[in-house]
Coordinates of N, CA and C and ligand atoms in Angstrom, one line a residue:
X1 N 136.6 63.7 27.2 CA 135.6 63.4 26.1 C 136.2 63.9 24.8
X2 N 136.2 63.1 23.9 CA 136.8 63.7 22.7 C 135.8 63.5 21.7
X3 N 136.1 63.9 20.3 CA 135.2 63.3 19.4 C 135.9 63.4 17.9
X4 N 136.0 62.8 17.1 CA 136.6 63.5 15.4 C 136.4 64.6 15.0
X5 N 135.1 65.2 15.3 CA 134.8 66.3 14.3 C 134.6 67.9 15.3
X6 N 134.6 67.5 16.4 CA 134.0 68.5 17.3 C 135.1 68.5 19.0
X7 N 135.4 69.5 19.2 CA 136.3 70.0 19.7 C 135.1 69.8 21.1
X8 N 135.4 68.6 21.9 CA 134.2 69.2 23.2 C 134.9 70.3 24.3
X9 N 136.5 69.9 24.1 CA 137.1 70.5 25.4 C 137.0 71.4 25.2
X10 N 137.2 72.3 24.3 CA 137.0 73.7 23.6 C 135.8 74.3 23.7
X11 N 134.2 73.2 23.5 CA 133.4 73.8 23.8 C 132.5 74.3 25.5
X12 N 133.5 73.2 26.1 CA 133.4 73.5 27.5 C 134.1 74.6 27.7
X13 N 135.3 74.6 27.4 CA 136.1 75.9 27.8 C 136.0 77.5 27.4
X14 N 134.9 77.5 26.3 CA 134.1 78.6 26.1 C 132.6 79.0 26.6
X15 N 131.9 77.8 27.1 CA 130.8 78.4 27.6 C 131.6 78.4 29.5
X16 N 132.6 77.5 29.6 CA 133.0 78.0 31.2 C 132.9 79.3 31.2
X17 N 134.1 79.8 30.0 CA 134.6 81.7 29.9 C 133.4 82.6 30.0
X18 N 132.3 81.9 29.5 CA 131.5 82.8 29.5 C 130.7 82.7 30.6
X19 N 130.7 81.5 31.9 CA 130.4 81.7 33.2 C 128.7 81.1 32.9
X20 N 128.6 80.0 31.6 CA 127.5 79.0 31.4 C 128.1 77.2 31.4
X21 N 128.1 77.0 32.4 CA 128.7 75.8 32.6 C 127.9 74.8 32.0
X22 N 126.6 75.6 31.8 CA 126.0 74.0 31.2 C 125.9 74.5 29.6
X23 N 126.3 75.5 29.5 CA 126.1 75.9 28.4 C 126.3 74.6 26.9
X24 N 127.8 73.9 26.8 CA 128.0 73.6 26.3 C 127.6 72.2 25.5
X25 N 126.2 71.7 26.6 CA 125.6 70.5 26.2 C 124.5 70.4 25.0
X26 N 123.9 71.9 24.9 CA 123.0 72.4 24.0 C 123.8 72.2 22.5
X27 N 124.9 73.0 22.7 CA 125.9 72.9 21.2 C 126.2 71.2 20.9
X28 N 126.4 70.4 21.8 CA 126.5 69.1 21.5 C 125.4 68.2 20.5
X29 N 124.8 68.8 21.3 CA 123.5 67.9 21.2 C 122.9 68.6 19.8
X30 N 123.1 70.5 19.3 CA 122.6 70.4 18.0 C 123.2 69.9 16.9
X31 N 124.4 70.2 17.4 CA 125.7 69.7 16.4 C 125.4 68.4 15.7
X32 N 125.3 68.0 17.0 CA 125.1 66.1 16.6 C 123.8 66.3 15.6
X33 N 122.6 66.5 16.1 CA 121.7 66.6 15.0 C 121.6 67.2 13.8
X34 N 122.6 68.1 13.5 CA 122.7 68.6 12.0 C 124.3 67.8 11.5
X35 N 124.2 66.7 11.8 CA 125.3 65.8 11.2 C 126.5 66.1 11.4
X36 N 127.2 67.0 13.0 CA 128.7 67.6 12.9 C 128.6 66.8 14.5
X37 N 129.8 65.9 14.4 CA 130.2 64.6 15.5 C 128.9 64.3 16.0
X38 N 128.9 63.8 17.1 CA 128.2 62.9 17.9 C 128.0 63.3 19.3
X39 N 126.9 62.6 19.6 CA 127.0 63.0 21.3 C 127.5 62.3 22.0
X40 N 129.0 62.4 22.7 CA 129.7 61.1 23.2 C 129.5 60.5 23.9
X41 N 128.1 60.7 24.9 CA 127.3 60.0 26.1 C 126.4 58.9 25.8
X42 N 126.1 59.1 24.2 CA 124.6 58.9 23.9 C 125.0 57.5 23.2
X43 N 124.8 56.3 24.0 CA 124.4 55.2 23.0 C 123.1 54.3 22.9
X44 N 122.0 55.6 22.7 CA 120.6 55.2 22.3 C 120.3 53.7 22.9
X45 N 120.4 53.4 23.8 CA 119.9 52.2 24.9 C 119.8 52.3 26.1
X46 N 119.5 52.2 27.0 CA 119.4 52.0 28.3 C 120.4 51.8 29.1
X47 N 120.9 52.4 30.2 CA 122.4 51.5 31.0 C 122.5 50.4 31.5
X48 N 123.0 49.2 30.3 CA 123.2 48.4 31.0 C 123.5 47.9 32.5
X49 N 124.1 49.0 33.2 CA 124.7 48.7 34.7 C 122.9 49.2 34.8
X50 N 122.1 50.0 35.1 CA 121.2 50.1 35.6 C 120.1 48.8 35.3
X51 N 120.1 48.4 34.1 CA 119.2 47.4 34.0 C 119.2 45.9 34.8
X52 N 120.8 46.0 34.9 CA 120.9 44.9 35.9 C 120.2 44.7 36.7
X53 N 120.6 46.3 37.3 CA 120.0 46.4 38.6 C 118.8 46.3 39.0
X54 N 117.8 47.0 38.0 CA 116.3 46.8 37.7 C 116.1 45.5 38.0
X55 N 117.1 44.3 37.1 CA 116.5 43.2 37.2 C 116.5 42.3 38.6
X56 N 117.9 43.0 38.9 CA 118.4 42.4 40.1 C 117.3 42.3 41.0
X57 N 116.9 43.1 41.8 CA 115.9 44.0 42.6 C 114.2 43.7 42.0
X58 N 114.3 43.3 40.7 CA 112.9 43.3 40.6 C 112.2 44.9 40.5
X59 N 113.0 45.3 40.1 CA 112.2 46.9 40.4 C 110.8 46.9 40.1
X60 N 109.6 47.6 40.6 CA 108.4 47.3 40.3 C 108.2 49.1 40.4
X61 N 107.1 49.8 39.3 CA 106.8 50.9 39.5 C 105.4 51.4 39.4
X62 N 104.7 50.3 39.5 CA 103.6 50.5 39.5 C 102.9 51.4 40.5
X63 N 102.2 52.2 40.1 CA 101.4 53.7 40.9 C 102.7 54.5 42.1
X64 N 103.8 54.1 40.9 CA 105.1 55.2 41.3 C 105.8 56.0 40.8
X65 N 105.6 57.6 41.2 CA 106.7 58.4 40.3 C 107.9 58.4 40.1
X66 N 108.8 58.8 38.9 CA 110.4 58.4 38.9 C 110.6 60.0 37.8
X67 N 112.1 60.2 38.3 CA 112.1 61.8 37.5 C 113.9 60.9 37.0
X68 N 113.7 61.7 36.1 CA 115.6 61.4 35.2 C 116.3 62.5 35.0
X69 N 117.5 62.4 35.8 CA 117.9 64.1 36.2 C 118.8 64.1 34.9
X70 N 118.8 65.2 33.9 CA 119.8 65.4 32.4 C 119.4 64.0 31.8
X71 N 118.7 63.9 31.3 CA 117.8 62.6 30.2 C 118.4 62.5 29.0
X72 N 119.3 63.3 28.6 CA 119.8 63.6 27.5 C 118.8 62.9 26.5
X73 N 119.2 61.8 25.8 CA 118.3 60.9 24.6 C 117.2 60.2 25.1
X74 N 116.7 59.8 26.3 CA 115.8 59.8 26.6 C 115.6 58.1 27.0
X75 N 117.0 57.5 26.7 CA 116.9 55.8 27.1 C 116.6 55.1 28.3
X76 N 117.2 55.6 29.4 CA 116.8 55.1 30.8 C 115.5 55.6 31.1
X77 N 114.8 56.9 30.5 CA 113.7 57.3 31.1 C 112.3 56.5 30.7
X78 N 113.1 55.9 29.1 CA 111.6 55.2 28.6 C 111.8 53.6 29.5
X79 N 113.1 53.2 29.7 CA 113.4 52.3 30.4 C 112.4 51.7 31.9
X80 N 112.1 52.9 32.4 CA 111.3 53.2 33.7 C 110.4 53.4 33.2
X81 N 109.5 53.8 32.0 CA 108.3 53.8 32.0 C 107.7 53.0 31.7
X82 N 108.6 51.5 31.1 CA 107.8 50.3 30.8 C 107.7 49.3 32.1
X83 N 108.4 49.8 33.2 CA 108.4 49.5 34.6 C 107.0 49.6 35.1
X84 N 106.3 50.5 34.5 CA 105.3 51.3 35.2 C 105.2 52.7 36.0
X85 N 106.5 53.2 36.2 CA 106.4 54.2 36.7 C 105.6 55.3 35.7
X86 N 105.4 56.1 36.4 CA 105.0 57.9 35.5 C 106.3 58.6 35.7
X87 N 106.7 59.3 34.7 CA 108.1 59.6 34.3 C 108.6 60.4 34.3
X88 N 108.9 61.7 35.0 CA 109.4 63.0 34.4 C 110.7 62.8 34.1
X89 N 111.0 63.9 32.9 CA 112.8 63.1 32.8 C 113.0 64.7 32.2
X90 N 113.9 65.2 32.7 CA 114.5 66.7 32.1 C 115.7 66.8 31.7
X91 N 115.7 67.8 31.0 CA 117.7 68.5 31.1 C 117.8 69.5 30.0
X92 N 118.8 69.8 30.5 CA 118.9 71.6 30.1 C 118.8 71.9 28.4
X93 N 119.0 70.8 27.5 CA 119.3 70.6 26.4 C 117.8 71.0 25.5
X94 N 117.5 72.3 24.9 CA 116.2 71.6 24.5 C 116.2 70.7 23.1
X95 N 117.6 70.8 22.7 CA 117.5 69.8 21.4 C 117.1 68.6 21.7
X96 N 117.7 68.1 22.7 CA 117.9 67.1 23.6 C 116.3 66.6 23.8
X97 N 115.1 67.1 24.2 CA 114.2 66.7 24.4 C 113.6 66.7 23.3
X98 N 113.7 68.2 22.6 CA 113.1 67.2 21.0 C 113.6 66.7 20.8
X99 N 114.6 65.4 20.7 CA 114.8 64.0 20.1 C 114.5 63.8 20.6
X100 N 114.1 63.5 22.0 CA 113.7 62.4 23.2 C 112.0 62.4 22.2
X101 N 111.6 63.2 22.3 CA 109.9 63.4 21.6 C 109.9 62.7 20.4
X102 N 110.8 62.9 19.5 CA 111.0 63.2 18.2 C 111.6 61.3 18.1
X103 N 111.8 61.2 19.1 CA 112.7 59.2 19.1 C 111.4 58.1 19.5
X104 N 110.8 59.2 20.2 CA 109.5 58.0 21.3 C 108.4 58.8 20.9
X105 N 107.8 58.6 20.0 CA 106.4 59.4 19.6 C 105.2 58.9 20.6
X106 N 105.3 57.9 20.8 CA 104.3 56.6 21.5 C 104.8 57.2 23.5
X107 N 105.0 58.1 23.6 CA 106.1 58.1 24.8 C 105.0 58.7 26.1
X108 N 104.8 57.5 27.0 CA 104.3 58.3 28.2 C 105.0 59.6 29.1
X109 N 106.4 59.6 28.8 CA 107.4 59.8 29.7 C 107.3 61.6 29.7
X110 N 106.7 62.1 30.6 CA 106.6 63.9 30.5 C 108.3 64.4 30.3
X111 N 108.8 64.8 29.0 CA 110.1 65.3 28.9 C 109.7 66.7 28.7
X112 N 110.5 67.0 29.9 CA 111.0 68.5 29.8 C 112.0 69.3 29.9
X113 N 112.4 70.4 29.4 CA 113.5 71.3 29.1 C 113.6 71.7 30.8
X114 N 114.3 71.7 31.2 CA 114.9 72.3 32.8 C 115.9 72.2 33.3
X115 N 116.6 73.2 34.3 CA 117.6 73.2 34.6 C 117.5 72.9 36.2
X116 N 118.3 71.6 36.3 CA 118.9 71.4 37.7 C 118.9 72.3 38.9
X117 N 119.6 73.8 38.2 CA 120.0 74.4 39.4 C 118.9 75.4 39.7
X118 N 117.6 75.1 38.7 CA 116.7 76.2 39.2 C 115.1 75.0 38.5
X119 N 115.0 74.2 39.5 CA 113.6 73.0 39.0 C 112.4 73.7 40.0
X120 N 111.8 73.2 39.3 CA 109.9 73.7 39.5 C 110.1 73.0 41.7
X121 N 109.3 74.5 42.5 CA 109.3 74.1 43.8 C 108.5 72.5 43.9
X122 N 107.4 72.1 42.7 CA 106.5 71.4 43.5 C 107.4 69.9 42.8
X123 N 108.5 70.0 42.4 CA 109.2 68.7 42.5 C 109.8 68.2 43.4
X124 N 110.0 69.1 44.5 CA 110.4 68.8 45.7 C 110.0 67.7 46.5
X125 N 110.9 66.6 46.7 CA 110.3 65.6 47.8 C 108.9 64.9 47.2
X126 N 108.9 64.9 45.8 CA 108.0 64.4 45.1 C 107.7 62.5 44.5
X127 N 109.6 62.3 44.2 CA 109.8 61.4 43.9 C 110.0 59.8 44.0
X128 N 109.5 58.8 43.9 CA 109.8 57.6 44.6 C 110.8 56.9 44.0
X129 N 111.3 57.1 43.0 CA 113.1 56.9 42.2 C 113.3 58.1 41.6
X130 N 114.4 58.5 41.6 CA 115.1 59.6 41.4 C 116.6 59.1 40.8
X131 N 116.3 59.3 39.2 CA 118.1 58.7 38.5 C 118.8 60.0 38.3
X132 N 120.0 59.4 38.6 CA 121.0 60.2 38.4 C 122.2 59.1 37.7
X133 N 122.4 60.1 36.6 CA 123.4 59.1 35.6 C 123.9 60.6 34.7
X134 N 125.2 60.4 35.9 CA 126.2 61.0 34.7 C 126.2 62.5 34.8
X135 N 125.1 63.1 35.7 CA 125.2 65.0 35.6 C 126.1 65.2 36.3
X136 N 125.8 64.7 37.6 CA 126.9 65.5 38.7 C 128.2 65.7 37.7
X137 N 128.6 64.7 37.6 CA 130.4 65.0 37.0 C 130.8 65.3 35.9
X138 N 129.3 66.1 35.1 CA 129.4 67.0 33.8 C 129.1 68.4 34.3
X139 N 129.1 68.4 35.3 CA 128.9 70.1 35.8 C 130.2 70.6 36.5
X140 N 130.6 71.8 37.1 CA 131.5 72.0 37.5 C 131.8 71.7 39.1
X141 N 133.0 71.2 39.2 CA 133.3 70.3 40.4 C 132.6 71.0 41.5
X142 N 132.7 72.3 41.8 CA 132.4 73.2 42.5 C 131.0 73.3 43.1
X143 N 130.0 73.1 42.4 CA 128.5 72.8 42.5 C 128.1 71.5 43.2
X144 N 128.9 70.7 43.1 CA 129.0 69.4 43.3 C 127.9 69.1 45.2
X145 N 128.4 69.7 45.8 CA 127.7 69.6 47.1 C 125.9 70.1 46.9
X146 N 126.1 71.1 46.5 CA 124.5 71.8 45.8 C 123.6 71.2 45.4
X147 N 124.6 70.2 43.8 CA 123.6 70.0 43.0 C 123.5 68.4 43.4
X148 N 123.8 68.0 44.4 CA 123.8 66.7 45.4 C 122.5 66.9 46.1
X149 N 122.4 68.0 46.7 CA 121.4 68.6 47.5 C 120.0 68.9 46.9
X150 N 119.9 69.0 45.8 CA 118.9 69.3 45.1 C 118.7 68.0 44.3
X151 N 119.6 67.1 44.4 CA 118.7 65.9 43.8 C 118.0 64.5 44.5
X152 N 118.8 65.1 45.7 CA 118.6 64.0 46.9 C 117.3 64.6 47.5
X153 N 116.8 66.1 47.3 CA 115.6 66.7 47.5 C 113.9 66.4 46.9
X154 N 114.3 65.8 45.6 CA 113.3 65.3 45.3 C 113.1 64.0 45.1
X155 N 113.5 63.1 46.1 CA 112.9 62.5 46.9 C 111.8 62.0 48.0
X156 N 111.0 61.3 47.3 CA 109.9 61.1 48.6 C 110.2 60.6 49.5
X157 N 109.8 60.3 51.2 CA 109.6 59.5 51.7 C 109.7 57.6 50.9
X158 N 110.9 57.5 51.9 CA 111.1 55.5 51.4 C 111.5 55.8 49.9
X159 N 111.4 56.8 48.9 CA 111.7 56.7 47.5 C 113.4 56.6 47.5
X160 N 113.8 56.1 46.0 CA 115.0 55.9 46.4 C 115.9 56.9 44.9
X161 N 117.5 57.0 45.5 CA 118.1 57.6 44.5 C 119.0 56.5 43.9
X162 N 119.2 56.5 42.2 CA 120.0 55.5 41.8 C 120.8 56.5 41.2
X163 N 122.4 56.3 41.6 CA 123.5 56.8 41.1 C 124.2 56.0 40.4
X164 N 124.9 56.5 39.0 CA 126.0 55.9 38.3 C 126.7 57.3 37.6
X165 N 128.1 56.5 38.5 CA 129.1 58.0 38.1 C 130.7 57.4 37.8
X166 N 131.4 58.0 37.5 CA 133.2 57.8 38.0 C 133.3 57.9 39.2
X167 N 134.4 56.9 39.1 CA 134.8 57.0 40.8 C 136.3 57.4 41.1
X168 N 136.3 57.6 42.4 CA 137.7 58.0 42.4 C 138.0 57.9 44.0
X169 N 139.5 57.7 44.8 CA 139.5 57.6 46.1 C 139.1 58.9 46.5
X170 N 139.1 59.1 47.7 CA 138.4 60.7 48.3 C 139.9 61.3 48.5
X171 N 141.3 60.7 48.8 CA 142.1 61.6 48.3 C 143.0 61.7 46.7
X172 N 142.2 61.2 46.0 CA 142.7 61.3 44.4 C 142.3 62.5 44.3
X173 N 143.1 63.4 43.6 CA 142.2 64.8 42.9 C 141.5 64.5 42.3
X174 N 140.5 65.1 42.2 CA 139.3 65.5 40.4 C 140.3 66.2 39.4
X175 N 140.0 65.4 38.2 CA 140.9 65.7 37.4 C 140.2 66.6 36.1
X176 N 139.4 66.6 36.7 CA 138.5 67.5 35.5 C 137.5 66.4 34.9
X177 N 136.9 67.4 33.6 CA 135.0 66.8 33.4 C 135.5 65.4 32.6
X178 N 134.9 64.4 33.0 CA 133.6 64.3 33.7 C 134.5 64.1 35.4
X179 N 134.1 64.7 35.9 CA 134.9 64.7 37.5 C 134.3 63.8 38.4
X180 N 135.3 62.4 38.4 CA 135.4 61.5 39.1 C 134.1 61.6 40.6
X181 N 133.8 60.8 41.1 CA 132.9 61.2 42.5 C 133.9 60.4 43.6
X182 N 133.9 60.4 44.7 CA 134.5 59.8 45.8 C 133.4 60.0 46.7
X183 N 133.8 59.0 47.8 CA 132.8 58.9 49.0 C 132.7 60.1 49.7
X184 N 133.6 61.2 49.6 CA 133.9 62.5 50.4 C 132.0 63.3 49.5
X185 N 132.3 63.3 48.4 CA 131.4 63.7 47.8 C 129.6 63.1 47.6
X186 N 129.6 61.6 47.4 CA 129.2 61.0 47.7 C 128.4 60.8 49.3
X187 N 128.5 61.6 50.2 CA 127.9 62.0 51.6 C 127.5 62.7 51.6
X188 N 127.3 63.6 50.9 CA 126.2 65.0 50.5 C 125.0 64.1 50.1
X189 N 124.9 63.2 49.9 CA 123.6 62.6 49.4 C 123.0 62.1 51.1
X190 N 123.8 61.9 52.0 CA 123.7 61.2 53.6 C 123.5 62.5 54.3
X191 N 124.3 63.4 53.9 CA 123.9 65.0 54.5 C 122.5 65.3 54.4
X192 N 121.9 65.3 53.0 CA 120.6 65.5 52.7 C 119.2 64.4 53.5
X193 N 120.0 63.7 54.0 CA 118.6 63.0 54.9 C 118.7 61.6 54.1
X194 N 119.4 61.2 53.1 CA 119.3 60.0 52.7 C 120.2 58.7 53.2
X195 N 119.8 57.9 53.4 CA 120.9 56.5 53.4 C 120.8 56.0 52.3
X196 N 122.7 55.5 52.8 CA 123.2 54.6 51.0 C 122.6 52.9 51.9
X197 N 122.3 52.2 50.6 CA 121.9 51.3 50.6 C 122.6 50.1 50.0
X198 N 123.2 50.4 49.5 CA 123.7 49.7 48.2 C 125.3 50.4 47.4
X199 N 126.5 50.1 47.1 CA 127.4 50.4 47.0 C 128.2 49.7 46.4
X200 N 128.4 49.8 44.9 CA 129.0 48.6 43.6 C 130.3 49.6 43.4
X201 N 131.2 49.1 43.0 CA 132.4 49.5 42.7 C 132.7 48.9 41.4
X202 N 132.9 49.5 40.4 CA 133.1 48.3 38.7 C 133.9 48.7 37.9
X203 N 134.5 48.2 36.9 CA 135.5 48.9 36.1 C 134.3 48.8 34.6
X204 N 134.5 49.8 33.6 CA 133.9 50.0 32.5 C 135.0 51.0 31.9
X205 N 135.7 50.5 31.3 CA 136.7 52.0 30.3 C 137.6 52.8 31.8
X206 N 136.8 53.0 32.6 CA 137.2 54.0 33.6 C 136.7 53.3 35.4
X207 N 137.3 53.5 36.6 CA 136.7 53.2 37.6 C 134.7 53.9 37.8
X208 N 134.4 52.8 38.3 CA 133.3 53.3 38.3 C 132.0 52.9 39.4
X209 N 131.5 53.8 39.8 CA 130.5 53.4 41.0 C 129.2 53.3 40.6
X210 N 128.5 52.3 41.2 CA 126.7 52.4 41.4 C 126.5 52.5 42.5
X211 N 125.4 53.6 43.2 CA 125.5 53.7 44.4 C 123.7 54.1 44.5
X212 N 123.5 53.3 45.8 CA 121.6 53.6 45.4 C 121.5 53.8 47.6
X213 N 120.3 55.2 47.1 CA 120.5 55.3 48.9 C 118.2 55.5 48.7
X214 N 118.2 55.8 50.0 CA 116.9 55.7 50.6 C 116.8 56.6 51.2
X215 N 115.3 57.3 51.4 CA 114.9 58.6 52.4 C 114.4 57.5 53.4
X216 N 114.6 57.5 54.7 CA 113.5 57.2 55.2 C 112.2 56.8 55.2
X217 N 111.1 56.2 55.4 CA 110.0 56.4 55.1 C 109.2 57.2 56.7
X218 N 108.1 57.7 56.5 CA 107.5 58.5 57.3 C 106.9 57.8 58.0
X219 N 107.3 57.6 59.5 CA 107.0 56.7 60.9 C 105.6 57.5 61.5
X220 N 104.1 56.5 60.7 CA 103.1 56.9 61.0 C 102.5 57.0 62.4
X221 N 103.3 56.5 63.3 CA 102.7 56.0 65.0 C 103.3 57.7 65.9
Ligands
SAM1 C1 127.0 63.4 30.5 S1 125.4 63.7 30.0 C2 124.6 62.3 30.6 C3 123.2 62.1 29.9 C4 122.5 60.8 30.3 N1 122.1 61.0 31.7 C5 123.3 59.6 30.1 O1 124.0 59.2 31.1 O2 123.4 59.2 29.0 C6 124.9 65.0 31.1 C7 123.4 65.4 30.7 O3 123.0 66.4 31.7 C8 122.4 67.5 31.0 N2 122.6 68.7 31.9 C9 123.8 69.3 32.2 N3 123.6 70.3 33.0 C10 122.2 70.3 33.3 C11 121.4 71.1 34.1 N4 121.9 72.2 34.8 N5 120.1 70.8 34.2 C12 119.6 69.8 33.5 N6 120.3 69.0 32.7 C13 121.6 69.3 32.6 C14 123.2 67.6 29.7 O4 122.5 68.3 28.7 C15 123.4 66.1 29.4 O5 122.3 65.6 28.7

């Protein structure tokens, strides 16, 4: 990630030192709002690779919850809420959610400040879509199985997870942030009780995966 005015590798490489891995998304995100670079994630729209999919699928969310894991600007989250879903969408940033507030005044979408590696117990197994776009391979490679595990966890019954990440073979190294995902990694989500369903491979700038899996639903007999 680079940017003209703002040194990101530098800012990663100081809040690492200081043993806050996520530390460095907060400083992005104020920066960018007092006019010093940009947020290099943030292109205030919706992911196109997800919308496809929406359309592909027909997504329907009517009287169904959907959570947005690191929401940053808040575009896929409002995305789902004209679906119908009810919305929770978080991430560690709190600048981040005040723009999300501060972008969508009209906004059904409950945004809140939270952190991944320590979310409220009763979001547990709560969810009937569950997005993931883009956290895992902004955290440190190391977490990676964990914070797999805790997203694949709030999951309902039959609810499903949509993934869009980098990709990479399972013996290419990780080359550093945003750190590639492979199918090795990628099975922590199958570890957690989920099946993959769906499995796109695509190029954009960089190799890249959409990957969408399923909990089970609960066999009432
Ligand atoms: C690469 S950005 C992707 C943002 C957005 N999902 C997108 O694709 O445009 C990663 C996002 O995750 C958030 N984030 C990083 N660590 C987090 C954590 N531990 N808990 C919640 N959000 C986190 C960051 O603040 C940032 O908004």
């Amino acid at each position: 990630m680079s940017d003209d005015r703002v040194d990101v590798g530098k800012l990663i490489r100081d809040a690492w030192n200081r043993d806050e891995p996520a530390g460095w998304f907060e400083e992005i995100y104020a920066r960018a709002k007092n006019g010093e670079g940009r947020v290099p994630w943030a292109f205030m729209q919706p992911e196109p690779t997800l919308m496809d999919w929406i359309n592909e699928v027909k997504l329907d969310g009517t009287d169904k919850k959907a959570i947005v894991v690191g929401c940053g600007l808040g575009d896929d989250a409002e995305a789902l809420s004209a679906l119908g879903f009810a919305v929770t969408a978080f991430d560690i940033s709190p600048t981040a959610i005040d723009q999300c507030k501060a972008r969508f005044p009209q906004t059904t979408v409950d945004f809140q400040v939270a952190d991944l590696l320590n979310l409220p117990e009763a979001w547990a197994g709560n969810f009937d879509f569950v997005l993931e776009h883009r956290t895992i391979q902004a955290l440190p490679f190391k977490l990676c199985e964990k914070v797999i595990g805790i997203i694949a966890g709030l999951t309902a019954p039959d609810g499903q997870v949509f993934v869009l990440c980098h990709g990479r073979d399972p013996d290419e190294p990780a080359r550093g942030i945003p750190w590639a995902l492979s199918s090795k990694e990628l099975a922590y989500f199958e570890k957690n009780g989920l099946k993959q369903t769906q499995f796109d491979e695509y190029e954009s700038g960089v190799r890249r995966f959409r990957v969408v899996y399923r909990r089970p639903a609960i066999n009432k007999e």
